[in-house]
Each structure stands twice: as structure tokens, then as C-alpha cells.
Tab-separated table of C-alpha atoms in Angstrom:
chain	number	residue	atom	x	y	z
D	176	MET	CA	8.056	52.593	146.783
D	177	LYS	CA	6.544	49.589	145.123
D	178	THR	CA	3.435	49.726	147.208
D	179	ARG	CA	3.133	53.453	146.590
D	180	SER	CA	3.466	53.047	142.828
D	181	ILE	CA	0.888	50.258	142.833
D	182	THR	CA	-1.597	52.409	144.704
D	183	ILE	CA	-1.045	55.260	142.248
D	184	LEU	CA	-1.662	52.975	139.276
D	185	PHE	CA	-4.774	51.604	140.904
D	186	TRP	CA	-6.053	55.130	141.532
D	187	LEU	CA	-5.410	56.113	137.918
D	188	LEU	CA	-7.244	53.084	136.600
D	189	SER	CA	-10.224	53.695	138.842
D	190	THR	CA	-10.429	57.322	137.792
D	191	LEU	CA	-10.315	56.304	134.131
D	192	LEU	CA	-13.101	53.785	134.586
D	193	LEU	CA	-15.237	56.290	136.448
D	194	SER	CA	-14.694	58.880	133.760
D	195	GLU	CA	-15.733	56.388	131.027
D	196	GLU	CA	-18.896	55.489	132.942
D	197	ASN	CA	-19.707	59.146	133.399
D	198	GLN	CA	-19.063	59.711	129.714
D	199	THR	CA	-21.385	56.900	128.650
D	200	SER	CA	-24.062	58.062	131.051
D	201	LYS	CA	-23.793	61.557	129.635
D	202	THR	CA	-23.979	60.382	125.984
D	203	GLU	CA	-27.031	58.153	126.518
D	204	VAL	CA	-30.018	60.079	125.167
D	205	LYS	CA	-33.473	58.566	125.429
D	206	CYS	CA	-36.533	59.551	123.446
D	207	ASN	CA	-39.906	58.016	124.207
D	208	SER	CA	-42.346	58.707	121.376
D	209	SER	CA	-44.605	55.720	121.911
D	210	ALA	CA	-48.387	55.925	121.532
D	211	LYS	CA	-48.267	59.290	119.770
D	212	ASN	CA	-50.329	58.095	116.771
D	213	TYR	CA	-47.412	58.833	114.425
D	214	SER	CA	-47.796	57.566	110.858
D	215	LEU	CA	-44.208	58.582	110.009
D	216	ILE	CA	-40.990	58.634	111.997
D	217	PRO	CA	-40.624	62.220	113.249
D	218	ALA	CA	-37.658	64.133	111.857
D	219	ASN	CA	-37.406	66.669	114.689
D	220	ILE	CA	-35.938	64.304	117.276
D	221	ASN	CA	-32.520	65.071	118.764
D	222	LYS	CA	-29.906	63.680	116.395
D	223	ASN	CA	-27.835	62.471	119.369
D	224	VAL	CA	-30.562	60.098	120.501
D	225	THR	CA	-29.306	56.631	121.438
D	226	ILE	CA	-32.533	54.953	122.609
D	227	LEU	CA	-35.610	55.615	120.492
D	228	ASP	CA	-38.987	54.124	121.366
D	229	LEU	CA	-41.631	54.491	118.635
D	230	SER	CA	-43.898	51.675	119.772
D	231	TYR	CA	-47.713	51.685	119.468
D	232	ASN	CA	-47.912	54.072	116.512
D	233	GLN	CA	-48.967	53.756	112.859
D	234	ILE	CA	-45.492	53.678	111.318
D	235	THR	CA	-45.064	51.557	108.150
D	236	LEU	CA	-41.293	51.974	107.782
D	237	ASN	CA	-41.581	53.072	104.171
D	238	ILE	CA	-38.914	54.835	102.108
D	239	THR	CA	-39.585	58.176	103.804
D	240	ASP	CA	-39.214	56.578	107.249
D	241	THR	CA	-35.982	54.909	106.121
D	242	ARG	CA	-34.471	58.229	105.044
D	243	VAL	CA	-35.346	59.870	108.360
D	244	LEU	CA	-34.074	56.874	110.312
D	245	GLN	CA	-30.645	57.115	108.668
D	246	THR	CA	-30.092	60.489	110.337
D	247	TYR	CA	-30.140	58.914	113.813
D	248	PHE	CA	-26.805	57.177	113.314
D	249	LEU	CA	-25.993	57.125	117.070
D	250	LEU	CA	-28.881	54.826	117.915
D	251	ASN	CA	-28.106	51.863	120.160
D	252	GLU	CA	-31.671	50.679	120.702
D	253	LEU	CA	-34.709	51.008	118.433
D	254	TYR	CA	-38.211	49.872	119.399
D	255	LEU	CA	-40.983	49.665	116.788
D	256	ILE	CA	-43.364	47.372	118.682
D	257	GLU	CA	-46.979	47.153	117.424
D	258	ASN	CA	-46.876	49.417	114.401
D	259	LYS	CA	-48.025	48.888	110.792
D	260	VAL	CA	-44.828	47.485	109.290
D	261	ASN	CA	-45.515	44.993	106.467
D	262	ILE	CA	-42.137	44.723	104.766
D	263	LEU	CA	-38.502	45.321	105.696
D	264	LEU	CA	-36.868	46.950	102.682
D	265	ASN	CA	-33.253	46.618	101.637
D	266	ASN	CA	-30.847	48.900	103.539
D	267	CYS	CA	-33.591	50.251	105.798
D	268	PHE	CA	-31.139	50.211	108.746
D	269	SER	CA	-27.899	50.538	106.794
D	270	ASN	CA	-26.678	53.730	108.533
D	271	LEU	CA	-27.358	52.467	112.071
D	272	SER	CA	-23.931	50.909	112.567
D	273	ASN	CA	-24.121	51.361	116.368
D	274	LEU	CA	-27.476	49.639	116.781
D	275	GLU	CA	-27.385	46.749	119.265
D	276	ILE	CA	-31.094	46.080	119.973
D	277	LEU	CA	-33.837	46.074	117.335
D	278	ASN	CA	-37.371	45.156	118.375
D	279	ILE	CA	-40.071	44.973	115.649
D	280	CYS	CA	-42.493	42.584	117.373
D	281	ARG	CA	-46.287	42.557	116.904
D	282	ASN	CA	-46.384	44.041	113.414
D	283	SER	CA	-47.617	42.501	110.145
D	284	ILE	CA	-44.250	41.690	108.587
D	285	ASP	CA	-44.579	39.019	105.898
D	286	THR	CA	-41.567	39.904	103.720
D	287	ILE	CA	-37.961	40.551	104.684
D	288	GLN	CA	-35.774	41.469	101.745
D	289	GLN	CA	-32.331	39.942	101.626
D	290	GLY	CA	-30.472	43.183	102.358
D	291	ALA	CA	-32.785	44.408	105.098
D	292	PHE	CA	-30.169	44.049	107.873
D	293	THR	CA	-27.198	45.354	105.921
D	294	GLY	CA	-24.957	47.584	108.038
D	295	LEU	CA	-26.035	46.217	111.427
D	296	HIS	CA	-22.616	44.835	112.301
D	297	LYS	CA	-23.028	45.470	116.046
D	298	LEU	CA	-26.568	44.175	116.401
D	299	LYS	CA	-26.834	41.727	119.309
D	300	LYS	CA	-30.571	41.230	119.833
D	301	LEU	CA	-33.177	40.973	117.085
D	302	TYR	CA	-36.861	40.600	117.952
D	303	LEU	CA	-39.212	39.613	115.084
D	304	CYS	CA	-41.867	37.939	117.225
D	305	GLN	CA	-45.604	37.834	116.460
D	306	ASN	CA	-45.491	38.778	112.816
D	307	LYS	CA	-46.625	36.973	109.656
D	308	ILE	CA	-43.278	35.650	108.452
D	309	VAL	CA	-43.634	32.430	106.446
D	310	GLN	CA	-40.127	31.898	105.120
D	311	LEU	CA	-36.693	33.321	105.927
D	312	ASN	CA	-33.770	33.482	103.537
D	313	PRO	CA	-30.679	32.380	105.500
D	314	ASP	CA	-28.553	34.939	103.647
D	315	THR	CA	-30.638	37.682	105.274
D	316	PHE	CA	-28.793	37.161	108.580
D	317	LEU	CA	-25.260	37.092	107.161
D	318	PRO	CA	-24.476	40.753	108.041
D	319	LEU	CA	-25.341	40.085	111.709
D	320	LYS	CA	-21.915	38.873	112.819
D	321	ASN	CA	-22.445	39.702	116.520
D	322	LEU	CA	-26.043	38.526	116.880
D	323	ILE	CA	-26.608	36.771	120.208
D	324	LEU	CA	-30.399	36.518	120.490
D	325	LEU	CA	-32.993	35.895	117.755
D	326	ASN	CA	-36.698	35.872	118.617
D	327	LEU	CA	-38.959	34.375	115.922
D	328	GLN	CA	-41.816	33.381	118.228
D	329	GLY	CA	-45.400	33.451	116.935
D	330	ASN	CA	-44.890	33.558	113.169
D	331	LEU	CA	-45.899	31.213	110.325
D	332	ILE	CA	-42.521	29.540	109.815
D	333	SER	CA	-42.581	25.799	109.046
D	334	TYR	CA	-38.864	25.247	108.411
D	335	PHE	CA	-35.694	27.266	108.872
D	336	ASP	CA	-32.343	26.828	107.147
D	337	VAL	CA	-29.641	27.917	109.553
D	338	PRO	CA	-27.221	30.358	107.882
D	339	GLN	CA	-23.513	29.690	107.879
D	340	LEU	CA	-21.355	31.280	110.579
D	341	PHE	CA	-24.435	31.666	112.745
D	342	HIS	CA	-23.185	31.945	116.351
D	343	LEU	CA	-26.303	32.565	118.376
D	344	GLU	CA	-26.527	31.995	122.102
D	345	PHE	CA	-30.333	32.162	122.422
D	346	ILE	CA	-33.083	31.466	119.915
D	347	ILE	CA	-36.869	31.516	120.439
D	348	LEU	CA	-38.914	29.470	117.966
D	349	TYR	CA	-42.136	28.398	119.684
D	350	GLY	CA	-45.532	29.356	118.316
D	351	ASN	CA	-44.696	28.404	114.691
D	352	PRO	CA	-46.252	25.568	112.608
D	353	TRP	CA	-43.063	23.484	112.367
D	354	ASN	CA	-42.912	20.785	109.707
D	355	CYS	CA	-40.839	18.067	111.388
D	356	SER	CA	-40.020	16.139	108.223
D	357	CYS	CA	-36.526	15.656	106.825
D	358	SER	CA	-36.409	19.329	105.854
D	359	LEU	CA	-36.002	20.259	109.538
D	360	LEU	CA	-33.086	17.888	110.139
D	361	ASN	CA	-30.441	20.586	109.596
D	362	LEU	CA	-32.060	22.847	112.173
D	363	GLN	CA	-32.218	20.007	114.686
D	364	ASN	CA	-28.559	19.110	114.145
D	365	TRP	CA	-27.587	22.739	114.633
D	366	LEU	CA	-29.610	22.974	117.850
D	367	LYS	CA	-27.893	19.846	119.196
D	368	THR	CA	-24.313	20.518	118.139
D	369	SER	CA	-24.003	24.264	118.701
D	370	ASN	CA	-23.944	26.143	121.992
D	371	VAL	CA	-27.276	27.820	121.301
D	372	THR	CA	-30.046	27.625	123.885
D	373	LEU	CA	-33.527	26.944	122.578
D	374	GLU	CA	-35.796	29.018	124.800
D	375	ASN	CA	-39.108	27.343	125.771
D	376	GLU	CA	-37.958	24.075	124.254
D	377	SER	CA	-40.758	22.074	125.860
D	378	ILE	CA	-43.468	24.028	123.990
D	379	THR	CA	-41.651	24.344	120.656
D	380	MET	CA	-43.666	21.489	119.178
D	381	CYS	CA	-44.072	19.896	115.760
D	382	SER	CA	-47.300	20.729	113.952
D	383	TYR	CA	-47.120	18.045	111.254
D	384	PRO	CA	-46.866	15.244	110.286
D	385	ASP	CA	-49.447	14.050	112.791
D	386	ILE	CA	-47.310	11.131	113.919
D	387	VAL	CA	-44.700	13.451	115.507
D	388	LYS	CA	-46.972	16.080	117.028
D	389	CYS	CA	-46.024	14.914	120.504
D	390	TYR	CA	-42.349	15.807	119.961
D	391	ASN	CA	-40.572	19.128	120.129
D	392	ILE	CA	-38.356	20.097	117.219
D	393	LYS	CA	-35.147	19.253	119.084
D	394	THR	CA	-36.057	15.695	120.086
D	395	VAL	CA	-38.174	14.467	117.164
D	396	PRO	CA	-36.729	11.163	115.812
D	397	TYR	CA	-35.831	10.863	112.133
D	398	LYS	CA	-35.659	7.833	109.885
D	399	ALA	CA	-32.370	6.538	108.533
D	400	GLU	CA	-33.147	7.824	105.046
D	401	CYS	CA	-32.929	11.403	106.310
D	402	TYR	CA	-29.272	10.779	107.217
D	403	SER	CA	-28.299	9.395	103.822
D	404	LYS	CA	-25.679	10.948	101.590
D	405	PHE	CA	-28.354	12.620	99.518
D	406	PRO	CA	-30.957	13.567	102.090
D	407	SER	CA	-34.561	13.396	101.106
D	408	SER	CA	-34.987	16.960	102.272
D	409	ILE	CA	-34.031	18.103	98.794
D	410	THR	CA	-36.542	15.865	97.072
D	411	GLU	CA	-39.110	16.667	99.707
D	412	ASP	CA	-38.582	20.376	99.191
D	413	LEU	CA	-38.973	19.828	95.464
D	414	HIS	CA	-42.147	17.842	96.106
D	415	ILE	CA	-43.485	20.629	98.306
D	416	HIS	CA	-42.472	23.164	95.673
D	417	PHE	CA	-44.209	21.330	92.841
D	418	GLN	CA	-47.204	20.640	95.038
D	419	SER	CA	-47.481	24.354	95.766
D	420	ILE	CA	-47.228	25.050	92.024
D	421	CYS	CA	-49.982	22.511	91.316
D	422	ASN	CA	-52.148	23.952	94.058
D	423	SER	CA	-51.616	27.477	92.777
D	424	THR	CA	-52.367	26.348	89.199
D	425	PHE	CA	-55.520	24.563	90.363
D	426	ASN	CA	-56.611	27.587	92.374
D	427	ASN	CA	-55.905	29.887	89.424
D	428	SER	CA	-57.960	27.682	87.145
D	429	LEU	CA	-60.811	27.664	89.665
D	430	ASN	CA	-60.578	31.421	89.973
D	431	ASN	CA	-60.571	31.788	86.188
D	432	LEU	CA	-63.630	29.555	85.881
D	433	THR	CA	-65.402	31.492	88.604
D	434	ARG	CA	-64.395	34.791	87.072
D	435	ASN	CA	-65.563	33.686	83.625
D	436	SER	CA	-68.879	32.481	84.990
D	437	GLU	CA	-69.384	35.793	86.766
D	438	HIS	CA	-68.166	38.227	84.122
D	439	GLU	CA	-68.772	36.316	80.875
D	440	SER	CA	-72.225	34.884	81.443
D	441	HIS	CA	-73.358	36.436	78.155
D	442	GLY	CA	-70.175	35.591	76.262
D	443	LYS	CA	-68.879	32.447	74.612
D	444	SER	CA	-70.217	30.110	77.267
D	445	TRP	CA	-73.754	31.404	76.693
D	446	ALA	CA	-73.408	31.002	72.915
D	447	PHE	CA	-72.059	27.474	73.388
D	448	LEU	CA	-75.027	26.591	75.611
D	449	VAL	CA	-77.491	27.933	73.022
D	450	GLY	CA	-75.750	25.924	70.285
D	451	VAL	CA	-75.995	22.745	72.310
D	452	VAL	CA	-79.712	23.300	72.991
D	453	ILE	CA	-80.427	23.980	69.304
D	454	THR	CA	-78.483	20.869	68.277
D	455	VAL	CA	-80.435	18.697	70.700
D	456	VAL	CA	-83.786	20.094	69.525
D	457	MET	CA	-82.935	19.619	65.842
D	458	THR	CA	-81.734	16.083	66.454
D	459	SER	CA	-84.965	15.257	68.286
D	460	LEU	CA	-87.022	16.685	65.428
D	461	LEU	CA	-85.104	14.663	62.845
D	462	ILE	CA	-85.592	11.483	64.855
D	463	SER	CA	-89.352	12.107	65.185
D	464	VAL	CA	-89.629	12.861	61.456
D	465	ALA	CA	-87.777	9.643	60.635
D	466	ILE	CA	-90.137	7.661	62.845
D	467	LYS	CA	-93.281	9.215	61.312
D	468	CYS	CA	-92.018	9.154	57.700
D	469	PRO	CA	-94.765	6.803	56.231
D	470	VAL	CA	-97.485	9.057	57.604
D	471	TRP	CA	-95.892	12.116	55.976
D	472	TYR	CA	-95.390	10.142	52.760
D	473	ASN	CA	-99.043	9.160	52.622
D	474	PHE	CA	-99.994	12.717	53.423
D	475	LEU	CA	-97.929	13.967	50.481
D	476	LEU	CA	-99.377	11.330	48.127
D	477	SER	CA	-102.901	12.444	48.998
D	478	TYR	CA	-102.127	15.850	47.509
D	479	ASN	CA	-100.972	14.311	44.184
D	480	HIS	CA	-104.607	13.588	43.129
D	481	HIS	CA	-106.218	16.033	40.707
D	482	ARG	CA	-109.836	16.522	39.768
D	483	LEU	CA	-110.852	14.226	36.938
D	484	GLU	CA	-112.549	15.539	33.832
D	485	GLU	CA	-115.777	13.992	32.585
D	486	HIS	CA	-114.292	11.570	30.064
D	487	GLU	CA	-111.574	10.560	32.524
D	488	ALA	CA	-114.231	9.942	35.162
D	489	GLU	CA	-116.179	7.669	32.847
D	490	THR	CA	-113.018	5.762	31.945
D	491	TYR	CA	-112.085	5.434	35.603
D	492	GLU	CA	-115.546	4.126	36.526
D	493	ASP	CA	-115.722	1.724	33.585
D	494	GLY	CA	-112.373	0.293	34.543
D	495	PHE	CA	-113.659	-0.690	37.955
D	496	THR	CA	-117.156	-1.799	36.827
D	497	GLY	CA	-115.718	-4.403	34.439
D	498	ASN	CA	-116.608	-2.685	31.134
D	499	PRO	CA	-114.752	-4.648	28.397
D	500	SER	CA	-114.751	-1.666	26.037
D	501	SER	CA	-112.767	0.479	28.508
D	502	PRO	CA	-109.319	1.435	27.186
D	503	SER	CA	-107.881	1.229	30.664
D	504	GLN	CA	-108.610	-2.459	30.885
D	505	ILE	CA	-105.507	-4.579	30.580
D	506	PRO	CA	-105.853	-7.572	28.233
D	507	ASP	CA	-105.005	-11.137	29.195
D	508	THR	CA	-105.375	-10.541	32.911
D	509	ASN	CA	-107.566	-12.533	35.243
D	510	SER	CA	-109.558	-11.336	38.191
D	511	GLU	CA	-106.937	-12.356	40.751
D	512	GLU	CA	-104.237	-10.239	39.095
D	513	THR	CA	-106.688	-7.345	38.911
D	514	THR	CA	-107.390	-7.669	42.608
D	515	VAL	CA	-103.673	-7.745	43.446
D	516	ILE	CA	-102.957	-4.675	41.343
D	517	PHE	CA	-105.863	-2.875	42.973
D	518	GLU	CA	-104.578	-3.678	46.459
D	519	GLN	CA	-101.061	-2.586	45.537
D	520	LEU	CA	-102.299	0.691	44.172
D	521	HIS	CA	-104.402	1.406	47.196
D	522	SER	CA	-101.777	0.410	49.776
D	523	PHE	CA	-100.151	3.846	49.484
D	524	VAL	CA	-103.380	5.792	49.094
D	525	VAL	CA	-105.523	6.849	51.973
D	526	ASP	CA	-109.298	6.387	51.859
D	527	ASP	CA	-109.874	10.075	51.388
D	528	ASP	CA	-109.385	10.982	47.676
D	529	GLY	CA	-110.380	14.616	47.963
D	530	PHE	CA	-114.063	14.147	47.131
D	531	ILE	CA	-116.935	14.404	49.570
D	532	GLU	CA	-119.065	11.283	49.730
D	533	ASP	CA	-122.753	11.930	49.870
D	534	LYS	CA	-124.514	9.028	51.546
D	535	TYR	CA	-127.918	10.203	50.383
D	536	ILE	CA	-127.164	9.540	46.684
D	537	ASP	CA	-128.484	6.192	45.561
D	538	THR	CA	-125.675	4.284	43.919
D	539	HIS	CA	-128.183	2.113	41.956
D	540	GLU	CA	-129.690	5.168	40.308
D	541	LEU	CA	-126.196	6.404	39.508
D	542	HIS	CA	-125.421	3.147	37.650
D	543	GLU	CA	-128.646	3.364	35.689
D	544	GLU	CA	-127.823	6.896	34.641
D	545	ASN	CA	-124.420	5.763	33.428
């Protein structure tokens, strides 16, 4: 009896297992829509689809695509390889609670919002390889409680903060510009202490600093200061942060200067340049005038002479011919004083007094006439 009952139980169990396998094979619905040049996820696919391949299309995974994707709630596998996805929006997979494999490799993803993977409680394999991801928020992976494999190969990631309760079995990180300073110490400790397997460990190399380029990220040695109570990763991150701010400020200032020189060439800068040129010219003129001031003074004095009348001419001539009856003669003065006064008067007067000298007039005859 016992043997008979055992055989019956065994038969029942085998029939149940066979029926479950038949059931799963019947419910698995595949749809291959790859290389169809789709720009949007088609809405006319069977709603019972479990494996959907939309690779090699032009899909951007925008809001319209997200709404259509929510209708395929029985999906187990979704492939969006080599499309035009730039950003993973919040809740873009929120209704795909049965999804286990998500492959979005070879796109142009540079931003992953924090709630992008909300609702993917059964996801086991996530492929984000060969995108343009620079930084990952560790809170982004918190909804992925059952994640086993994470592929981040071929991005632009330099450091990665491992999220809490992260129980991966396989991780792929090669092909990224890893910064093996103190900021990567947490990742290294996690790789060494957890049960995760770093795929292609030998080629997952440090990119900088130059001194550790020969190490991979799991074996790079760290200084004692990185293990201190207050690790320098915090200060280093702050330094990197402020350095990025300074670089961005410097670049913005350069861009502003370039933009001003291109678009405001006739604006304030042009007026400032004209003002500087005018100031320089005026200053040069003032300096030259100051240097040549005696010449201008003599030139002005030459125009102060006026034409003498007849009686003034006689008086002027008598004064210089030594006529004692001339009223212009100064009493009690000797010849030396007269000579000094004459030289002083003529030191500021040029030879030309406004009259034309005729060399053909005999001065002796002129004296006789006088």
C-alpha cells in the first residue's frame, strides 16, 4: 500500500509540474518589432505580449511611449537596444510589475530621473551599457529589490555610490573613466566584501590619477587618510564640486565675453574704445602745446603791434637815435642801462615787426630828411 500511495503521489506531482510548464509555454507571447523604423511604440500589439523586442528603431521613450507601454502590463522582457532614448522619465515603467529583463543598451541616455525604475519590483537584469551616463543617483536603484545583474559598461561614469540594500550577483563596469581617488573607496569595499562578481575585472581600469592607471578599480591601493574617521572623499567631492563651479563660471565668463564681442561690437565697448583714443590724442596735443609754449607766446606777441602814426613814429625814432628833446627819453639813465632795457624789451619780440624792410632805401638819406 505504501509503495502504491507513493507512486500515486509522484504521478500527481509530475502531472502538476507538466501542466504548469504547458501553461507557461502557452502564456509566453513574443513580439519582434525590431528594425521597423518606428518613432513611437506601436499601440496595436497584442496586450498579452510577454516578450517585446523594439530594438533598432527611432523610439525616444517620451510621454506618449510611456502611456502606451503601460498597457503591456504582462511584459517579462523588454528590449529597446539602439534607439533614440535620451532620458528615462519618472514612472516610465511603473505598470510593468512583471518585468524581469530590461535592455536599453546603445542609446544616448544621459539622464535617469530618480523615479525611473519605480514599480519594477521583479526586475532581475538591467542593461544600461553604451550610453552617455555621467552620474547615477544611488536612490534610483532602491525599487529594484530583486536585481541580480547590472550592466553599466561603456558610459561616462567616474565614480559610483553603491545604494543601500544592494544585493547584486553580477556587475559590469568596464569602459568607464573611473576616478580611483578616495571617492571610489566605498565602491571598492563593496566589491571586496559583498558576494558580487565584477565581470571583466582585469580590464576595469582606473583612468586617473595617472599614478594608478595600471590598477583595476578593485585592487587599487589607497592611502591611510582615505580610511580615517572622516574620509577625504567628502572634502574631495566638495573640491571637485567647487572646481566644477569655478570652471563653469570661468567658461560662462568667457562665453559672455565672446558673445559681447560678437554681438555688441558697436555698443559700449566701441564707445569706450573711442573715448580712450580721444583721451590719448588730447593728452598728446596738450603735451606738445606745453612744450612749444614760448613759440606760441612770441607768435601772439607779434600780433600785439599796431601801426604807428606819424608823430608816434618820429618819437619812436628819436628815442633810438639819441635825441635829447624826445619825451620818451628817460632822465638820469646811462647808456648801459639803456642797452639793458633795449635787450629786455626785444627778448620777447621777434625780428619781424609787421613792416616790410626795403633794402633799396638809403638809410643816410632817410636821416637827412628827418
